[in-house]
Coordinates of C-alpha atoms and ligand atoms in Angstrom, one line a residue:
X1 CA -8.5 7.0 0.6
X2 CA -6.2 10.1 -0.1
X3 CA -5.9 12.1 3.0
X4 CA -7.4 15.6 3.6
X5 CA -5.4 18.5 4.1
X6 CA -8.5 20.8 5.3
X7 CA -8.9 21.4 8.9
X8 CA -12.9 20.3 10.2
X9 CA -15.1 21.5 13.0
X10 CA -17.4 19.9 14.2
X11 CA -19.8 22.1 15.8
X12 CA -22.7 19.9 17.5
X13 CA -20.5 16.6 17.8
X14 CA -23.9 14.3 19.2
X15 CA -24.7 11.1 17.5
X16 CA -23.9 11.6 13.9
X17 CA -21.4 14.5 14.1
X18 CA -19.3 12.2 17.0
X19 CA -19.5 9.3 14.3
X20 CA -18.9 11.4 11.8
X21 CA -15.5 12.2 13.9
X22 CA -14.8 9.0 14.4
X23 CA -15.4 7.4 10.6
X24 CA -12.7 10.4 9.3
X25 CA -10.3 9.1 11.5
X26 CA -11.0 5.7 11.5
X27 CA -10.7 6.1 7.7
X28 CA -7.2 8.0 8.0
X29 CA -8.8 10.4 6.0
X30 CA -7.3 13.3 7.8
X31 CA -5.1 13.0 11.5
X32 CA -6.4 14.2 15.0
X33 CA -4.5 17.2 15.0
X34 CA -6.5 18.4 11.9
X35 CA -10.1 17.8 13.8
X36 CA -12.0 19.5 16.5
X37 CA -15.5 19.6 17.9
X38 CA -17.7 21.5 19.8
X39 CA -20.7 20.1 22.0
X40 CA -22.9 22.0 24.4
X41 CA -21.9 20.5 28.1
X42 CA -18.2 20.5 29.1
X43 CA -19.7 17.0 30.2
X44 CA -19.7 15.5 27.1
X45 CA -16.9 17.6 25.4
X46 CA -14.6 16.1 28.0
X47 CA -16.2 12.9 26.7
X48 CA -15.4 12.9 23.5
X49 CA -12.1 14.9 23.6
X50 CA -11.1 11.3 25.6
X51 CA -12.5 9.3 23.3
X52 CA -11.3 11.1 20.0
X53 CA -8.0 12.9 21.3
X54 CA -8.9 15.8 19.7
X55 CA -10.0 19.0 21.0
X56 CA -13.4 19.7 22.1
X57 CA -14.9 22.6 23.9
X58 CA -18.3 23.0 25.0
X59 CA -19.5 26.1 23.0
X60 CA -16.5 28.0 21.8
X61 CA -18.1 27.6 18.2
X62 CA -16.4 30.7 16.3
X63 CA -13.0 30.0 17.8
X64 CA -13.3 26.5 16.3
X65 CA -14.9 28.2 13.0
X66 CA -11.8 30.7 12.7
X67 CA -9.4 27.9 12.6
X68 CA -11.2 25.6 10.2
X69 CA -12.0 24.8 6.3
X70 CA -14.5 22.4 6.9
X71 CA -17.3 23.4 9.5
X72 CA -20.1 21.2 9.8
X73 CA -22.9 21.9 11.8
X74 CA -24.2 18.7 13.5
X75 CA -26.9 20.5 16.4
X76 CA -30.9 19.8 16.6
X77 CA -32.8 21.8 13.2
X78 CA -34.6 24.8 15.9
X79 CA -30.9 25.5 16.6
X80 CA -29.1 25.9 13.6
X81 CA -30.1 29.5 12.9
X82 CA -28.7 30.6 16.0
X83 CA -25.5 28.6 16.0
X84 CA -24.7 29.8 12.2
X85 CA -25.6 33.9 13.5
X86 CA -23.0 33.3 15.9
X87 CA -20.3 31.6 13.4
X88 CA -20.9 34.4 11.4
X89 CA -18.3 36.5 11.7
X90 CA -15.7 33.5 11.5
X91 CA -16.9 32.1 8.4
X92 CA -14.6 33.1 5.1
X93 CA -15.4 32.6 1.5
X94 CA -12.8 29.0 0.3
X95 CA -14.4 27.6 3.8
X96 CA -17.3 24.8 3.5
X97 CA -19.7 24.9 5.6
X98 CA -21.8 21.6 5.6
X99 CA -25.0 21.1 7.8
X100 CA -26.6 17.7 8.9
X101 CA -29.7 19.3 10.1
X102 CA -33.1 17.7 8.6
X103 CA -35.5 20.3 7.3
X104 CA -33.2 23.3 7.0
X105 CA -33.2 24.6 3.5
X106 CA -29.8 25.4 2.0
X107 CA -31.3 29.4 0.9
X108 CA -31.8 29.4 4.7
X109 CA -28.4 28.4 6.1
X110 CA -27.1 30.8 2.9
X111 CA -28.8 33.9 4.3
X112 CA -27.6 33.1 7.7
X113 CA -23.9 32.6 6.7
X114 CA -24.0 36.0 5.0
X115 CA -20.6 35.3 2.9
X116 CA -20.9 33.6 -0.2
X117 CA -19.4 30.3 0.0
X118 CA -19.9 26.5 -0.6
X119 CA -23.0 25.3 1.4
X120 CA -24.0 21.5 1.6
X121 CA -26.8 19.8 3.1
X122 CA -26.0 16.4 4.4
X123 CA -28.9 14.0 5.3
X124 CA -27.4 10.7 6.8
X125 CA -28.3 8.1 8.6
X126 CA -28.0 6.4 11.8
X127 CA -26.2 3.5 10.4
X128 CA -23.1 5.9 10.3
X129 CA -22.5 4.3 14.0
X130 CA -21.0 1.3 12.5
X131 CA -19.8 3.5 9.4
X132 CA -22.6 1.8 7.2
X133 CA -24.8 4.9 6.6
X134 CA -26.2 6.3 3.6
X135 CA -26.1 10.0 3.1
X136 CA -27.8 12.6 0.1
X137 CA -26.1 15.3 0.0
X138 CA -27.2 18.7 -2.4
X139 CA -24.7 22.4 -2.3
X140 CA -25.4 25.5 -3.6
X141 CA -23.7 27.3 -6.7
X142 CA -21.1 28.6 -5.0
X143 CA -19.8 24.8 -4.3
X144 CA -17.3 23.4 -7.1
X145 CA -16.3 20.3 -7.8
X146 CA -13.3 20.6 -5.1
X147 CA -15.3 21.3 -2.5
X148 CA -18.0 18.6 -3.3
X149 CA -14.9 15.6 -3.7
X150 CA -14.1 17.1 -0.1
X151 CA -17.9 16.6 1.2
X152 CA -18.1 12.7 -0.7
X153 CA -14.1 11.9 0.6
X154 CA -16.0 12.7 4.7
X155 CA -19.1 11.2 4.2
X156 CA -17.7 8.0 2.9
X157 CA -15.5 7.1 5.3
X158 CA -19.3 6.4 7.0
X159 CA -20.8 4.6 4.6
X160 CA -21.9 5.5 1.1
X161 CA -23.4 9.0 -0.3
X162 CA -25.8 9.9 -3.1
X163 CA -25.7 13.4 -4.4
X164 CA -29.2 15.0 -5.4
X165 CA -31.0 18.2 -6.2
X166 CA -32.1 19.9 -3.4
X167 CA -35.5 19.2 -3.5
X168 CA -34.9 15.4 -3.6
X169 CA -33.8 16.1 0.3
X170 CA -37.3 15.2 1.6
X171 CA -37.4 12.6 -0.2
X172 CA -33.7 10.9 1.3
X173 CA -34.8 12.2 4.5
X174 CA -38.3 9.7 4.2
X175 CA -36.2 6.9 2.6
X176 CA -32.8 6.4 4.2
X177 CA -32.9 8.8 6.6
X178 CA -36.1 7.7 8.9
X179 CA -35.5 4.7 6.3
X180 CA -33.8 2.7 9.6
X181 CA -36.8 2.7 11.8
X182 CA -38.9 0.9 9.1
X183 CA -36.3 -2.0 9.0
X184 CA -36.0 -2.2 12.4
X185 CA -39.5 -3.1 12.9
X186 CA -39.0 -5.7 9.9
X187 CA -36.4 -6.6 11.6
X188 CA -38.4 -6.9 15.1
X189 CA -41.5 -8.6 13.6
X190 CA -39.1 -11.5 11.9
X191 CA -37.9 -12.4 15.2
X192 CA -41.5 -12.1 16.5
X193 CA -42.0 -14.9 13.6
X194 CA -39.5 -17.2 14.7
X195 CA -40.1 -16.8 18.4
X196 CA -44.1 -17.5 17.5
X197 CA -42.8 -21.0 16.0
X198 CA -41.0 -21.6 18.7
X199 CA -37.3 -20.7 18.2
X200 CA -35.3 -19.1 21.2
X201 CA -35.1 -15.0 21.2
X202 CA -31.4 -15.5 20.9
X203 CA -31.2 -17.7 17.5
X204 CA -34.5 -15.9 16.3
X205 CA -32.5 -12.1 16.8
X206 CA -29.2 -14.1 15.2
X207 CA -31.4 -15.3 12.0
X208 CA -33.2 -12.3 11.2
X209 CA -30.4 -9.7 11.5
X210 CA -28.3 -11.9 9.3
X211 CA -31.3 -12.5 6.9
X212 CA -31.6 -8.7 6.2
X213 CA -28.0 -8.0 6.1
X214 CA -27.2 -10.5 3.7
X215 CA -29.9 -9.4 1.7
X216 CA -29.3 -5.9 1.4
X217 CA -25.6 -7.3 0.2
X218 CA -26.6 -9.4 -2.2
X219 CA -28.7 -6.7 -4.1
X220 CA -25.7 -4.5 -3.9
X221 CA -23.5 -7.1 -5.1
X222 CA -25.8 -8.6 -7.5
X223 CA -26.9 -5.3 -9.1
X224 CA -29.9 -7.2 -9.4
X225 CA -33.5 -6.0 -9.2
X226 CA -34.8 -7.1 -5.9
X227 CA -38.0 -8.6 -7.7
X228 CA -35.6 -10.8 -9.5
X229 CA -33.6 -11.7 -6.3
X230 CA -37.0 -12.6 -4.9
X231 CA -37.9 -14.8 -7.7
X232 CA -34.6 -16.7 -7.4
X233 CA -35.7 -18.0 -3.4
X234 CA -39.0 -19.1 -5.0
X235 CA -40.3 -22.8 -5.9
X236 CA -43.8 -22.9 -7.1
X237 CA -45.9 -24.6 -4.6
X238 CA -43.0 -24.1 -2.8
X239 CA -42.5 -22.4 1.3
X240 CA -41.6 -19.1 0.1
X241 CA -44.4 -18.2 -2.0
X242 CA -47.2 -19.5 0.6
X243 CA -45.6 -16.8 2.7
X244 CA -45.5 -13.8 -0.4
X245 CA -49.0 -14.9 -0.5
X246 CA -49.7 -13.3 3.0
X247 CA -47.9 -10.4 2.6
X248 CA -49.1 -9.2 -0.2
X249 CA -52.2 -9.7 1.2
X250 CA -51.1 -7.7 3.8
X251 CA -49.8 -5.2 1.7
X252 CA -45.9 -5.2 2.6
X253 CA -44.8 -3.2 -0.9
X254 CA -48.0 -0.7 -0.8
X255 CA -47.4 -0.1 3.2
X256 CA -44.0 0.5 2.6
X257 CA -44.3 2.9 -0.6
X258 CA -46.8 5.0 1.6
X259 CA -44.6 5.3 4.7
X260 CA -42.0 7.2 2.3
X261 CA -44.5 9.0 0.4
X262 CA -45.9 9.9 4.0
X263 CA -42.9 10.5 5.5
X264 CA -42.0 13.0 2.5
X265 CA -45.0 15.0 2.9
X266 CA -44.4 15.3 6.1
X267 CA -41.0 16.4 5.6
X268 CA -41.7 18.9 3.1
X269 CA -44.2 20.3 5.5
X270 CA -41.2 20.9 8.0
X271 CA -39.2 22.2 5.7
X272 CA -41.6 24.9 4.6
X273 CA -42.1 25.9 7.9
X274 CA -38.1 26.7 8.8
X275 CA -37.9 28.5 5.3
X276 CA -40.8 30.7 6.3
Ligands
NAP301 N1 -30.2 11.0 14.3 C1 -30.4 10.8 13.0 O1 -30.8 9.7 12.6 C2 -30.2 11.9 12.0 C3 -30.2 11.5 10.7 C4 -29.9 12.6 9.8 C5 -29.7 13.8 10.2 N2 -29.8 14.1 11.5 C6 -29.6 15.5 11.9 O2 -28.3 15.6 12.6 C7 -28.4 16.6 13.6 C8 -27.9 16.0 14.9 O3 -28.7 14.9 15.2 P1 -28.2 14.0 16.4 O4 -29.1 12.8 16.4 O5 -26.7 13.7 16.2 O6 -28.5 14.9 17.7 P2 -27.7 14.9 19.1 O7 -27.1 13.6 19.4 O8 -28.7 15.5 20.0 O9 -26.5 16.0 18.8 C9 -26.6 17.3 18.9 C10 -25.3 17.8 19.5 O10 -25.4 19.3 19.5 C11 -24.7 19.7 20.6 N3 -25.1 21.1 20.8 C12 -26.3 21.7 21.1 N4 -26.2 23.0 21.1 C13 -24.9 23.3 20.8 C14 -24.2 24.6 20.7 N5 -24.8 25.7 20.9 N6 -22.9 24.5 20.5 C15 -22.3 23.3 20.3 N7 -22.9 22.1 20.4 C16 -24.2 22.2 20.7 C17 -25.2 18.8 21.7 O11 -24.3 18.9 22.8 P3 -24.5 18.0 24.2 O12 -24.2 16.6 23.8 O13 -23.5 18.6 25.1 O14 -25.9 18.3 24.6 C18 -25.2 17.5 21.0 O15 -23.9 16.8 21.1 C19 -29.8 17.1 13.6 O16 -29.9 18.4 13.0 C20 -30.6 16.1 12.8 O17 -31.7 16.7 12.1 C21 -30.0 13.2 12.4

């Protein structure tokens, strides 16, 4: 990965802004001398400025702003208005200004900023912990091509990134983003399974976490449709099927379908309320 010359802020370094941190160095995409945060308690700033050796103040957000190209905003949705009012005066057309927040309309973070300049919004995931996340990511016109190799270059060093239209973000926000908690409790249930038939907790948890991983790589891998994947473990009259049987009974593909079309109404609902 080529190395970044711009200088990024992160203002709200909590769980995906910190990992965020630590992927781009990690990565070697840029050095520590090139990245700072900001958190709310000195607390945690001291925390991270350990952990990171960067520097990290608890507020101090338009200082940080002044001296960056790359300000990404990684606090709670209610507070983004207020953090961005108070950047304001720091922020400079040729900066980027990238927010994580879920829910917060780019028009909205626009009107905020006041000065015309490149505006993403980033949804990842959790994942981005154990830099395996998956992030959508839209911009607004003002972005060019530049700017958006700059936003890709960060979020990969986490894990992988999709761009989309803005109005998609609902959607990544019910599939990948809240996309974790669903496999989790696939995840949970399987070693439910296995401890039901009476394997120990500790080789149930082994065999189910590896069984999801490796399947998730071998449909990346593959490039395979997972239908076809699925096919491929099946023997008529065989184990597998007897168990497809029962959850398509149960409804796994229809439950799962509804979850993200749920989860995207539900998202959509937010969002209308913060552009309100
Ligand atoms: N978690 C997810 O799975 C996920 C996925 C996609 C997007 N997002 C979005 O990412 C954003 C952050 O989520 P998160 O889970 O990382 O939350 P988090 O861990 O609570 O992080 C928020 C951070 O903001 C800091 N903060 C609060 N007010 C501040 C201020 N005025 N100035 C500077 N820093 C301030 C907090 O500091 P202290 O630590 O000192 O309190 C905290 O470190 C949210 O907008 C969320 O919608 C989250």
């Amino acid at each position: 990965m080529a190395e970044l010359r711009q200088k990024i802020a992160v203002l709200g370094a909590g769980n995906i802004g910190g990992s965020l941190i630590g992927g781009i160095l990690k990565a070697g995409l840029t050095t520590a001398q090139r990245v700072r945060a900001t958190t709310k308690s000195h607390e945690h700033a001291q925390q991270l400025a350990q952990r990171f050796m960067i520097p990290v103040t608890a507020g101090g957000n338009l200082a940080a702003v002044q001296d960056s190209d790359v300000i990404i905003v990684g606090v709670k949705p209610t507070a983004v208005a207020g953090l961005i009012e108070e950047i304001r005066p720091g922020l400079r057309p040729g900066q980027i200004l990238v927010s994580l927040a879920a829910s917060v309309p780019l028009p909205v973070i626009e009107k905020h900023a006041g000065s015309p300049m490149a505006v993403f919004r980033a949804m990842p995931n959790i994942p981005v912990v154990v830099e395996e996340g998956a992030t959508g990511i839209s911009y607004n016109a003002v972005a060019t091509q530049a700017d958006k190799d700059v936003v890709e270059q960060i979020f990969r060093s986490v894990g992988i990134v999709c761009f989309v239209e803005e109005d998609m973000m609902d959607a990544v926000t019910a599939l990948s983003g809240s996309g974790p908690a669903y496999v989790y409790m696939v995840i949970e249930a399987l070693i439910a399974g296995g401890v039901k038939m009476g394997l120990s907790r500790e080789v149930s948890t082994k065999l189910a976490e590896q069984t999801v991983l490796g399947a998730a790589k071998l449909v990346r891998e593959t490039g395979l449709h997972p239908a076809v994947l699925r096919d491929q473990v099946i023997t008529p009259g065989g184990v597998t099927i007897s168990a497809i049987h029962e959850l398509e009974r149960h409804g796994l593909r229809a439950m799962l379908i509804s979850a993200v079309e749920t989860a995207t109404m539900h998202s959509r609902k937010k969002t209308g309320m913060l552009t309100a």
